[in-house]
Structures are given as C-alpha cells and as structure tokens.
Coordinates of C-alpha atoms in Angstrom, one line a residue:
M1 CA -35.3 11.9 -8.2
A2 CA -33.9 9.6 -11.0
N3 CA -30.3 9.0 -10.9
G4 CA -28.1 10.6 -13.5
P5 CA -24.6 11.8 -13.9
M6 CA -22.8 12.7 -11.0
D7 CA -20.6 15.9 -11.1
R8 CA -17.4 15.1 -8.9
R9 CA -16.1 18.7 -9.5
A10 CA -18.9 19.8 -7.1
F11 CA -17.6 18.0 -4.3
G12 CA -15.7 20.6 -2.5
G13 CA -14.5 21.9 -5.9
Q14 CA -12.3 18.9 -6.5
P15 CA -11.4 18.0 -10.1
D16 CA -12.2 14.8 -11.7
R17 CA -9.7 11.8 -11.1
P18 CA -7.2 12.1 -14.1
N19 CA -4.7 9.6 -12.5
G20 CA -3.2 12.3 -10.4
Q21 CA -2.3 14.8 -13.1
G22 CA -2.2 18.4 -12.0
R23 CA -2.1 17.6 -8.1
T24 CA 0.4 19.5 -6.0
P25 CA 2.6 17.2 -3.8
E26 CA 1.7 19.2 -0.6
Q27 CA -1.9 18.3 -0.7
S28 CA -2.4 16.2 2.3
A29 CA -6.1 15.1 1.6
E30 CA -7.5 14.8 -1.8
Y31 CA -11.1 13.7 -2.3
T32 CA -12.8 12.0 -5.2
G33 CA -16.4 13.0 -4.4
R34 CA -17.4 9.4 -3.6
Y35 CA -17.9 7.5 -0.5
V36 CA -16.5 4.3 0.8
V37 CA -19.3 2.6 2.7
L38 CA -18.9 -0.6 4.9
L39 CA -22.0 -2.8 5.3
E40 CA -23.1 -5.3 7.7
P41 CA -22.0 -8.7 6.0
G42 CA -25.4 -10.3 6.7
N43 CA -27.5 -7.3 5.7
Q44 CA -25.8 -5.7 2.8
E45 CA -28.9 -5.2 0.7
S46 CA -30.7 -3.5 3.4
G47 CA -28.0 -0.8 3.7
L48 CA -27.7 -0.2 0.2
N49 CA -31.6 0.1 -0.1
A50 CA -31.5 2.6 2.8
L51 CA -28.8 4.7 0.6
R52 CA -31.0 4.5 -2.4
S53 CA -34.1 5.7 -0.7
N54 CA -32.5 8.5 1.4
A55 CA -29.5 9.6 -0.5
D56 CA -30.4 8.7 -4.3
I57 CA -27.2 7.1 -4.8
A58 CA -26.1 5.9 -8.2
S59 CA -27.1 2.5 -9.4
V60 CA -25.3 -0.3 -8.0
E61 CA -23.1 -2.7 -9.8
R62 CA -22.1 -5.8 -7.7
V63 CA -18.7 -7.4 -8.1
R64 CA -18.4 -11.1 -6.6
G65 CA -15.6 -13.2 -5.8
T66 CA -13.0 -13.3 -8.5
E67 CA -15.1 -11.1 -11.0
T68 CA -12.7 -8.6 -12.3
A69 CA -13.2 -8.2 -15.8
N70 CA -14.8 -4.6 -15.8
I71 CA -13.8 -3.2 -12.2
A72 CA -11.5 -0.4 -13.6
E73 CA -14.1 0.8 -16.1
L74 CA -17.0 0.7 -13.3
L75 CA -14.7 2.5 -10.9
E76 CA -14.4 5.4 -13.3
R77 CA -18.1 5.7 -14.3
P78 CA -19.8 8.7 -12.4
D79 CA -23.3 7.0 -12.9
V80 CA -22.4 3.8 -11.0
S81 CA -21.7 2.7 -7.4
V82 CA -19.6 -0.4 -7.2
H83 CA -20.4 -3.1 -4.4
F84 CA -17.6 -5.6 -3.3
E85 CA -20.1 -8.1 -2.2
E86 CA -17.5 -10.5 -0.4
L87 CA -15.8 -7.7 1.4
G88 CA -19.0 -6.1 2.5
A89 CA -17.9 -2.6 1.0
A90 CA -19.2 -0.2 -1.7
V91 CA -17.8 2.8 -3.5
V92 CA -20.7 5.0 -3.6
E93 CA -21.4 7.8 -6.0
V94 CA -23.7 10.6 -4.6
R95 CA -24.6 14.0 -5.6
P96 CA -23.0 16.9 -3.6
E97 CA -26.5 17.9 -2.3
Q98 CA -27.2 14.4 -1.1
R99 CA -24.0 14.0 0.9
H100 CA -25.5 15.1 4.1
A101 CA -28.3 12.5 3.6
L102 CA -25.8 9.8 2.9
V103 CA -23.9 10.6 6.1
T104 CA -27.1 10.7 8.3
T105 CA -28.6 7.6 6.7
A106 CA -25.1 5.8 7.7
E107 CA -25.3 7.0 11.0
A108 CA -28.9 5.9 11.7
D109 CA -29.0 2.5 9.7
P110 CA -27.8 -0.3 11.7
A111 CA -27.0 -2.2 8.4
I112 CA -24.3 0.4 7.6
I113 CA -21.1 0.3 9.7
A114 CA -19.2 3.2 8.3
A115 CA -19.2 5.8 5.6
E116 CA -16.1 7.9 4.7
P117 CA -15.2 10.1 1.8
E118 CA -13.1 8.3 -0.8
R119 CA -9.3 9.8 -0.9
M120 CA -6.6 9.6 -3.3
V121 CA -3.6 7.4 -2.4
Y122 CA 0.1 7.4 -3.6
A123 CA 3.2 5.3 -4.1
M124 CA 5.9 6.1 -1.3
P125 CA 9.3 6.0 -2.7
I126 CA 12.1 8.6 -1.9
T127 CA 13.8 9.8 -4.8
A128 CA 17.4 10.7 -4.8
P129 CA 18.6 13.7 -6.8
T130 CA 21.0 11.4 -8.7
Q131 CA 18.2 9.1 -10.1
A132 CA 17.1 9.3 -13.8
P133 CA 14.0 11.2 -14.4
T134 CA 12.1 8.0 -15.2
E135 CA 12.6 6.9 -11.7
F136 CA 11.0 10.1 -10.1
F137 CA 7.4 9.8 -8.9
P138 CA 5.6 13.1 -9.4
A139 CA 2.5 11.9 -7.6
Y140 CA 4.4 12.1 -4.4
R141 CA 6.6 14.8 -3.3
S142 CA 10.1 15.1 -4.6
D143 CA 12.7 14.3 -2.0
E144 CA 15.4 16.5 -3.6
E145 CA 14.6 19.2 -1.2
V146 CA 14.6 17.0 1.8
V147 CA 17.9 15.6 0.8
A148 CA 19.4 19.0 0.2
R149 CA 18.5 19.8 3.9
H150 CA 20.8 17.2 5.1
S151 CA 24.4 17.7 5.5
R152 CA 26.8 15.4 3.7
A153 CA 27.9 14.3 7.2
E154 CA 24.4 13.2 8.1
M155 CA 24.0 11.2 4.9
A156 CA 27.4 9.6 5.6
V157 CA 26.1 8.4 9.1
A158 CA 23.0 7.0 7.3
Q159 CA 25.4 5.0 5.1
G160 CA 26.5 3.1 8.4
P161 CA 29.0 0.5 8.4
A162 CA 30.3 -1.1 4.9
W163 CA 28.1 -4.1 3.8
D164 CA 29.5 -6.5 1.4
E165 CA 26.8 -6.8 -1.3
Q166 CA 28.3 -9.0 -3.7
T167 CA 26.3 -12.0 -3.0
W168 CA 23.4 -10.5 -1.0
T169 CA 22.0 -7.2 -0.7
W170 CA 22.5 -5.4 2.7
G171 CA 18.9 -5.5 3.4
L172 CA 18.7 -9.2 3.1
Q173 CA 21.7 -9.6 5.3
A174 CA 20.2 -7.1 8.0
I175 CA 16.9 -9.2 8.4
R176 CA 19.1 -12.6 8.3
A177 CA 17.2 -13.9 5.2
N178 CA 20.5 -15.1 3.8
L179 CA 20.6 -17.6 6.9
S180 CA 17.1 -18.8 6.4
H181 CA 16.4 -22.2 4.7
L182 CA 12.9 -21.1 4.0
T183 CA 11.8 -19.7 0.5
G184 CA 8.1 -19.1 0.8
R185 CA 7.2 -22.0 -1.4
G186 CA 3.7 -21.7 -2.7
V187 CA 2.6 -18.9 -0.4
K188 CA 0.6 -16.2 -2.3
V189 CA 1.8 -12.6 -1.7
A190 CA -0.2 -9.8 -3.4
V191 CA 1.4 -6.6 -4.1
L192 CA -0.9 -3.7 -4.8
D193 CA 1.1 -1.1 -6.4
T194 CA 1.9 0.3 -10.0
G195 CA 2.0 -3.1 -11.7
V196 CA 5.0 -5.0 -12.8
D197 CA 7.4 -5.7 -15.8
T198 CA 5.9 -9.0 -16.8
D199 CA 8.9 -9.7 -18.9
H200 CA 11.5 -9.1 -16.4
P201 CA 13.7 -12.1 -16.7
D202 CA 14.0 -12.2 -12.7
L203 CA 10.3 -12.0 -12.2
V204 CA 8.6 -14.0 -14.8
G205 CA 8.8 -17.2 -12.8
C206 CA 7.1 -15.7 -9.6
L207 CA 4.0 -14.1 -11.2
E208 CA 0.9 -16.1 -10.3
E209 CA -1.4 -13.8 -11.7
T210 CA -1.8 -10.1 -12.6
M211 CA -4.6 -7.5 -12.9
S212 CA -4.9 -3.8 -13.6
F213 CA -7.6 -1.9 -11.7
V214 CA -6.5 1.3 -13.5
L215 CA -8.8 2.2 -16.4
G216 CA -6.9 2.4 -19.8
E217 CA -3.6 1.0 -18.3
S218 CA -2.4 -2.4 -18.6
V219 CA -0.6 -4.1 -15.6
E220 CA 2.7 -3.3 -17.4
D221 CA 4.6 -1.1 -14.9
S222 CA 6.2 2.1 -16.6
N223 CA 6.6 3.8 -13.4
G224 CA 9.1 1.1 -11.6
H225 CA 7.6 1.3 -8.0
G226 CA 5.7 -2.0 -8.3
T227 CA 8.4 -3.8 -10.1
H228 CA 10.9 -2.8 -7.2
C229 CA 8.6 -3.9 -4.6
I230 CA 7.8 -7.4 -6.1
G231 CA 11.4 -7.9 -6.8
T232 CA 12.1 -7.5 -3.0
V233 CA 9.4 -9.9 -2.0
A234 CA 10.1 -12.5 -4.3
G235 CA 13.3 -12.0 -6.5
P236 CA 14.9 -15.3 -7.5
R237 CA 17.6 -17.2 -5.7
N238 CA 19.8 -16.6 -8.7
P239 CA 19.0 -13.3 -10.3
Q240 CA 20.5 -12.4 -13.7
Q241 CA 22.9 -10.1 -12.0
Q242 CA 24.1 -10.5 -8.4
P243 CA 23.5 -9.8 -5.6
R244 CA 20.4 -11.7 -4.5
Y245 CA 17.7 -9.2 -3.5
G246 CA 14.4 -11.2 -3.0
V247 CA 13.4 -12.4 0.4
A248 CA 11.0 -15.3 -0.4
C249 CA 12.3 -16.5 -3.8
D250 CA 9.6 -19.3 -4.3
A251 CA 6.5 -17.2 -3.3
R252 CA 3.8 -16.7 -5.7
I253 CA 3.1 -13.2 -6.6
L254 CA -0.3 -11.7 -7.3
A255 CA 0.4 -8.3 -8.9
G256 CA -2.5 -6.0 -8.6
K257 CA -2.1 -2.5 -10.3
V258 CA -4.0 -0.2 -8.3
L259 CA -1.8 2.9 -8.8
S260 CA -1.4 4.5 -12.3
N261 CA 2.0 4.8 -14.0
R262 CA 2.0 8.2 -12.4
G263 CA 1.8 6.5 -9.0
S264 CA -1.7 7.6 -7.9
G265 CA -4.8 5.7 -7.3
T266 CA -8.0 5.9 -5.1
D267 CA -9.4 4.0 -2.2
G268 CA -11.9 2.3 -4.6
Q269 CA -8.9 1.0 -6.6
I270 CA -7.2 -0.2 -3.4
L271 CA -10.4 -1.8 -2.3
A272 CA -10.8 -3.6 -5.7
G273 CA -7.3 -4.9 -5.4
M274 CA -7.8 -6.2 -1.7
A275 CA -10.9 -8.0 -2.7
W276 CA -9.3 -9.5 -5.7
A277 CA -6.3 -10.6 -3.6
I278 CA -8.4 -12.2 -0.9
A279 CA -10.5 -14.0 -3.5
R280 CA -7.4 -15.4 -5.0
G281 CA -6.2 -16.7 -1.8
A282 CA -3.5 -14.3 -0.7
R283 CA -1.9 -14.9 2.7
V284 CA -0.3 -11.6 2.5
I285 CA -1.1 -8.2 1.0
S286 CA 1.7 -5.7 0.6
M287 CA 0.8 -2.0 0.0
S288 CA 3.5 0.4 -0.4
L289 CA 1.2 3.2 -0.8
G290 CA -0.8 5.7 1.2
A291 CA -1.9 9.2 2.1
R292 CA -0.5 11.7 4.6
V293 CA -2.6 12.4 7.8
R294 CA -2.6 15.1 10.3
K295 CA -1.5 14.9 13.8
G296 CA -4.3 13.7 15.9
E297 CA -6.2 12.3 12.9
L298 CA -8.0 9.1 13.5
F299 CA -7.5 6.0 11.5
P300 CA -10.1 5.3 8.7
Q301 CA -12.6 2.9 9.8
T302 CA -13.3 1.5 6.5
Y303 CA -9.8 0.1 6.1
E304 CA -9.7 -1.1 9.7
I305 CA -12.7 -3.0 9.4
L306 CA -11.8 -4.4 6.0
A307 CA -8.4 -5.2 7.5
K308 CA -10.1 -7.3 10.3
R309 CA -12.4 -9.2 7.9
A310 CA -9.1 -10.1 6.1
F311 CA -7.6 -11.2 9.1
E312 CA -10.7 -13.5 9.6
R313 CA -9.9 -15.1 6.3
G314 CA -6.1 -15.7 7.0
T315 CA -4.7 -12.8 5.2
V316 CA -2.2 -10.3 6.8
I317 CA -2.0 -6.9 5.5
V318 CA 1.3 -4.7 5.6
A319 CA 1.6 -1.0 4.6
A320 CA 4.4 1.7 4.4
A321 CA 4.4 4.1 7.3
G322 CA 5.2 7.0 4.9
N323 CA 8.0 9.4 4.0
D324 CA 6.8 12.7 5.4
S325 CA 9.5 13.3 8.0
N326 CA 12.6 15.1 8.3
R327 CA 14.2 13.9 11.2
P328 CA 15.2 14.7 13.9
Q329 CA 13.2 17.9 14.1
D330 CA 10.2 17.1 12.2
V331 CA 8.5 13.7 12.6
F332 CA 5.1 13.2 10.9
P333 CA 2.4 10.6 11.8
V334 CA 2.1 7.1 10.3
S335 CA 0.1 7.5 6.8
R336 CA -3.1 6.0 6.0
P337 CA -4.0 3.2 5.7
A338 CA -1.0 1.8 7.6
N339 CA -2.2 3.8 10.6
C340 CA -5.1 1.3 11.2
P341 CA -4.6 -1.0 14.2
S342 CA -5.1 -4.3 12.2
I343 CA -2.6 -3.2 9.3
L344 CA 1.1 -3.6 10.2
A345 CA 2.8 -0.4 9.7
V346 CA 6.5 -0.6 8.4
G347 CA 9.2 2.0 9.2
A348 CA 12.3 2.4 7.3
L349 CA 15.8 1.8 8.6
D350 CA 19.1 3.1 7.0
K351 CA 22.3 1.1 6.7
A352 CA 23.3 2.2 10.2
I353 CA 20.1 0.4 11.4
A354 CA 18.6 3.6 12.6
P355 CA 15.3 5.2 11.5
A356 CA 15.7 6.8 8.2
F357 CA 15.3 10.5 8.3
F358 CA 12.1 10.4 6.1
S359 CA 10.4 7.6 8.1
N360 CA 7.1 8.6 9.7
G361 CA 6.6 7.9 13.6
G362 CA 4.0 6.5 15.7
I363 CA 2.7 9.9 17.2
N364 CA -1.0 9.5 16.6
G365 CA -1.7 6.8 19.3
Q366 CA -4.1 3.9 18.7
G367 CA -3.5 2.7 15.3
G368 CA -0.9 5.1 14.5
E369 CA 1.9 3.0 15.8
V370 CA 4.9 1.7 13.8
N371 CA 4.7 -2.0 14.3
I372 CA 8.1 -2.9 12.8
A373 CA 11.2 -1.5 11.0
A374 CA 13.1 -2.9 8.0
P375 CA 15.6 -1.9 5.4
G376 CA 14.6 1.0 3.4
W377 CA 17.7 2.8 2.4
D378 CA 19.4 2.2 -1.1
V379 CA 17.6 -1.0 -1.5
R380 CA 18.5 -2.8 -4.7
S381 CA 15.8 -4.7 -6.6
A382 CA 14.2 -5.1 -10.1
A383 CA 13.5 -2.2 -12.6
P384 CA 11.3 -2.2 -15.6
G385 CA 13.3 -3.2 -18.7
G386 CA 15.0 -6.1 -17.1
G387 CA 17.3 -4.1 -15.1
Y388 CA 17.9 -3.0 -11.6
T389 CA 17.8 0.0 -9.4
E390 CA 18.3 1.3 -5.9
M391 CA 15.6 3.3 -3.9
K392 CA 14.8 4.4 -0.7
G393 CA 11.7 4.9 1.4
T394 CA 9.2 3.0 3.5
S395 CA 7.8 1.5 0.3
M396 CA 11.0 -0.4 0.2
A397 CA 10.9 -1.6 3.7
T398 CA 7.4 -2.9 3.4
P399 CA 8.0 -5.7 0.8
H400 CA 10.9 -7.1 3.0
V401 CA 8.1 -7.6 5.7
A402 CA 5.8 -9.3 3.2
G403 CA 8.6 -11.7 2.2
V404 CA 9.4 -12.6 5.7
L405 CA 5.6 -13.2 6.4
A406 CA 5.8 -15.5 3.3
L407 CA 8.7 -17.4 4.9
L408 CA 6.6 -17.7 8.2
A409 CA 3.4 -19.0 6.3
E410 CA 5.6 -21.7 4.7
A411 CA 7.0 -22.9 8.0
N412 CA 3.3 -22.6 9.5
P413 CA 0.9 -23.5 6.8
N414 CA -2.0 -23.8 9.1
A415 CA -1.3 -20.6 11.2
S416 CA -4.0 -18.0 11.4
A417 CA -3.4 -14.4 10.4
T418 CA -3.2 -13.6 13.9
E419 CA -0.6 -16.0 14.8
L420 CA 1.5 -15.1 11.7
K421 CA 1.6 -11.3 12.8
A422 CA 2.5 -12.4 16.3
A423 CA 5.4 -14.6 15.1
L424 CA 6.6 -11.7 12.9
L425 CA 6.5 -9.3 15.8
A426 CA 8.0 -11.7 18.3
G427 CA 11.0 -12.5 15.9
A428 CA 12.1 -8.9 15.5
Y429 CA 15.4 -8.0 16.8
P430 CA 15.0 -5.3 19.6
L431 CA 16.6 -2.0 18.8
T432 CA 17.7 0.8 21.1
Q433 CA 15.4 3.5 19.4
P434 CA 12.1 4.1 20.8
A435 CA 9.2 1.9 19.8
K436 CA 7.4 4.8 18.3
D437 CA 10.0 4.9 15.6
V438 CA 10.8 1.2 15.0
G439 CA 8.0 -0.8 16.6
A440 CA 9.1 -4.2 17.8
G441 CA 12.3 -3.7 16.2
L442 CA 14.5 -4.9 13.2
L443 CA 12.6 -7.4 10.9
Q444 CA 14.2 -10.9 11.2
A445 CA 13.7 -13.9 9.0
P446 CA 12.8 -17.1 10.5

C-alpha cells in the first residue's frame, strides 16, 4: 500500500493536535496517533526498513546534528515520519490499522529497542487565584480549586519563617547560592519550555541561542512559563529590580520552545528539543513539563533510553516531578518523563522547607522516585514584557537544580554527567521528611 495522508483522529478517536486547545485538564493521557520509536544506534536503517515493510509507515525525513530549520513543520505533517539520527529516535506516522503491525515488528526486530505511543506534555506551574489571567496556563489544570481546599492556616504554615528578600530571593538563600563564588560561567543549559522573552533586559545577556519547535510560533514567550524558568537558571547578578533571582548568572542559555504559548506540546517536540540541545553542547537540559501517570505505571522506555544516551555524551537532564497532589491526603506519583531512572526528578518545597502541598511523591517504585527537592513556592523570576512575577510549582523548583548543576559543571569542567549527578545529590542537605517526598534533601549550591 502506498503511503498517503494519515488520519490522526482515527487513533482512538483523538483529535488532531491544535496546540492543546479544547483539552480538558483532567485528561491524564492524551495521544497524538504517532509512535516514538527507539532504534539501535548502529543499525537504525534496518529498523526503519522493517517498519516500512511491515507497518507501511509514512516516508522518513532525517534530521542530523544541528539541522533545525524545518523540524516544527515536519512534526506537524501527517505524511512524514521524523528520524532524529544522532539520538537514534524517530517519531513515526502510521495508519490506525497498521498500529498492531508496528508494535509486533518492534517486538520482533532486534534493530528496534522500543516503540511507544506519542503523548501530549504540559507546562507545570501552579497558578494562585490572585494572579493575572495572562499568567494562567489553561493547558494544565487550574490550581484555584486546590488552593480553595486548603485553609488559611495551612497556607500560613507553608509560608514558613519570614525571609528577607531585599537582596536575594528566599529560594537562592535556601539553596545557599548567595554564599557561592561560582557563577556557571560558560556552561550551556538548555531550557525546553514555552520559549523566552528575548528582549527582557535581565535575560538578553544570557541567551546563547534560541529555537522554536512549535509550528507557527516564534521563540517569543507569551505564556511566561519559559521566561520564568530561564530567569531562575541564569538571571543576572544585578537585575533591573532587586532581589537577585538567578542561580547561575553567567550560564549560557539554549532556549528551546517545545511547548506552545498555551503551554502544551508533544513528545516529538520534546525529542526535537533534546536533540538540538545535545548537538549544541548543553551540559544540562531543564524540562519543567510533563504528563500525569497512574499509580503503578512504568516509566517510558523511550525517554529513559534517550536520557542514558544523553548521559553518555555528558548531559544531565532534570525534570519537574509534577503538581497533581493535594497533601497530605492525596499524593500522586511523579509525572513522566521525570519518572525515568536516568532523569533527575525535582520536588517542590515551600518556605517552611517542607514539601509543597501540590508536589508529587515517589510512590511508583523504580524510576518514580523524587531525587531532590528545591524551592517551588512563591518563586520570583522574570516575566514577559521586562517585568517580574512570582509562581509556584515543581516547574519553579526544577530550574534551581539546573542552575546548581551549571555551578558544579563550572567547578568541575571535566566531570562526566554521572559525576555531576552524584555531586549534586551528595551535596543536598538532608531533611526530616521521607525520601519519597524530598529525595536526597534540599538542593545546595557548591
């Protein structure tokens, strides 16, 4: 059968992928109709040929190294499969009636390591009811209902002791970044998110390179999530307005837009961003994004294998643990892809240095652990338009970790990814809460 247009609606009745519009927040797993396929690095063509012969996949377009010009367009075309050659991964289009053939071929062919349905992923902020509508991210569930369920007393406890934030944010003080002489000078950190305000006066100096993997959208961030995360990683030593909020003020940022301005994207866009970041020499990839998983659900093999391959090239990946919980009564498992063993999962702490009520926990066993915890409550950082805002979420905790990894990489320029990860976890300050909630403990700057 000749390849022709693919009907993504036929895959379980899912609609096409209009950047997240019309999706209900409670949907825990949304599929695009495509598959993410991991190939044996030395035998990739054999695996693709098997899928062509047995599952009649759409024609394959290869993306090599730093080629990025038309990736966003390719990922939206229903008549094309996209092969990221250096990663050994492909986002494959297949007709609904050929899905079974694709899966059985993947199971039987030694050149194919894994094949999993492509899912939607989302930004992971927590939005307080008092924030402006432009700072609400509809692709992820509103936090207004969650906040309403918590009494004023509980919220007061979360505020913890008073922090003097005239010069440094409470988060930088908590992780002792204010006492570190390191700045992350020259270390490349990729932030894969909703883009960045490229004209923000605090951020123009740290942007090494930008790229959008969202069709029809520039890297400019009208959402705010990506700009906030980038500010936390690498906001300047002397911002336009005090306090200082950036962990690694001299780090070089690779801003990859993999989520739309509505805060949603696909696995394929994430993989494209990862491939770009690795090819550009990123030592750290920070991903404040993900998708909810069920209790007992296994981690995705595709992300795990790609994270291992990134590790081999010296790149550490950190990701948000997720904000689905309503502690203490309801604790949800760490979201994907943070639930992969080779990706550092970051939980959020409030100002009392306790797990934030929304922060997910390590209840799913292997790969589902929280590895480390960082400030994720009322975190001040950059906002589009040249201003500042405070946000809550494991999304806000994650770039703190990415920034500290940049400091460690500056101090140990020849360290492997494994050594950087080990140093990060060894340096954490032990907390009294269970490891399933805080991992190794409170993040600490070297």
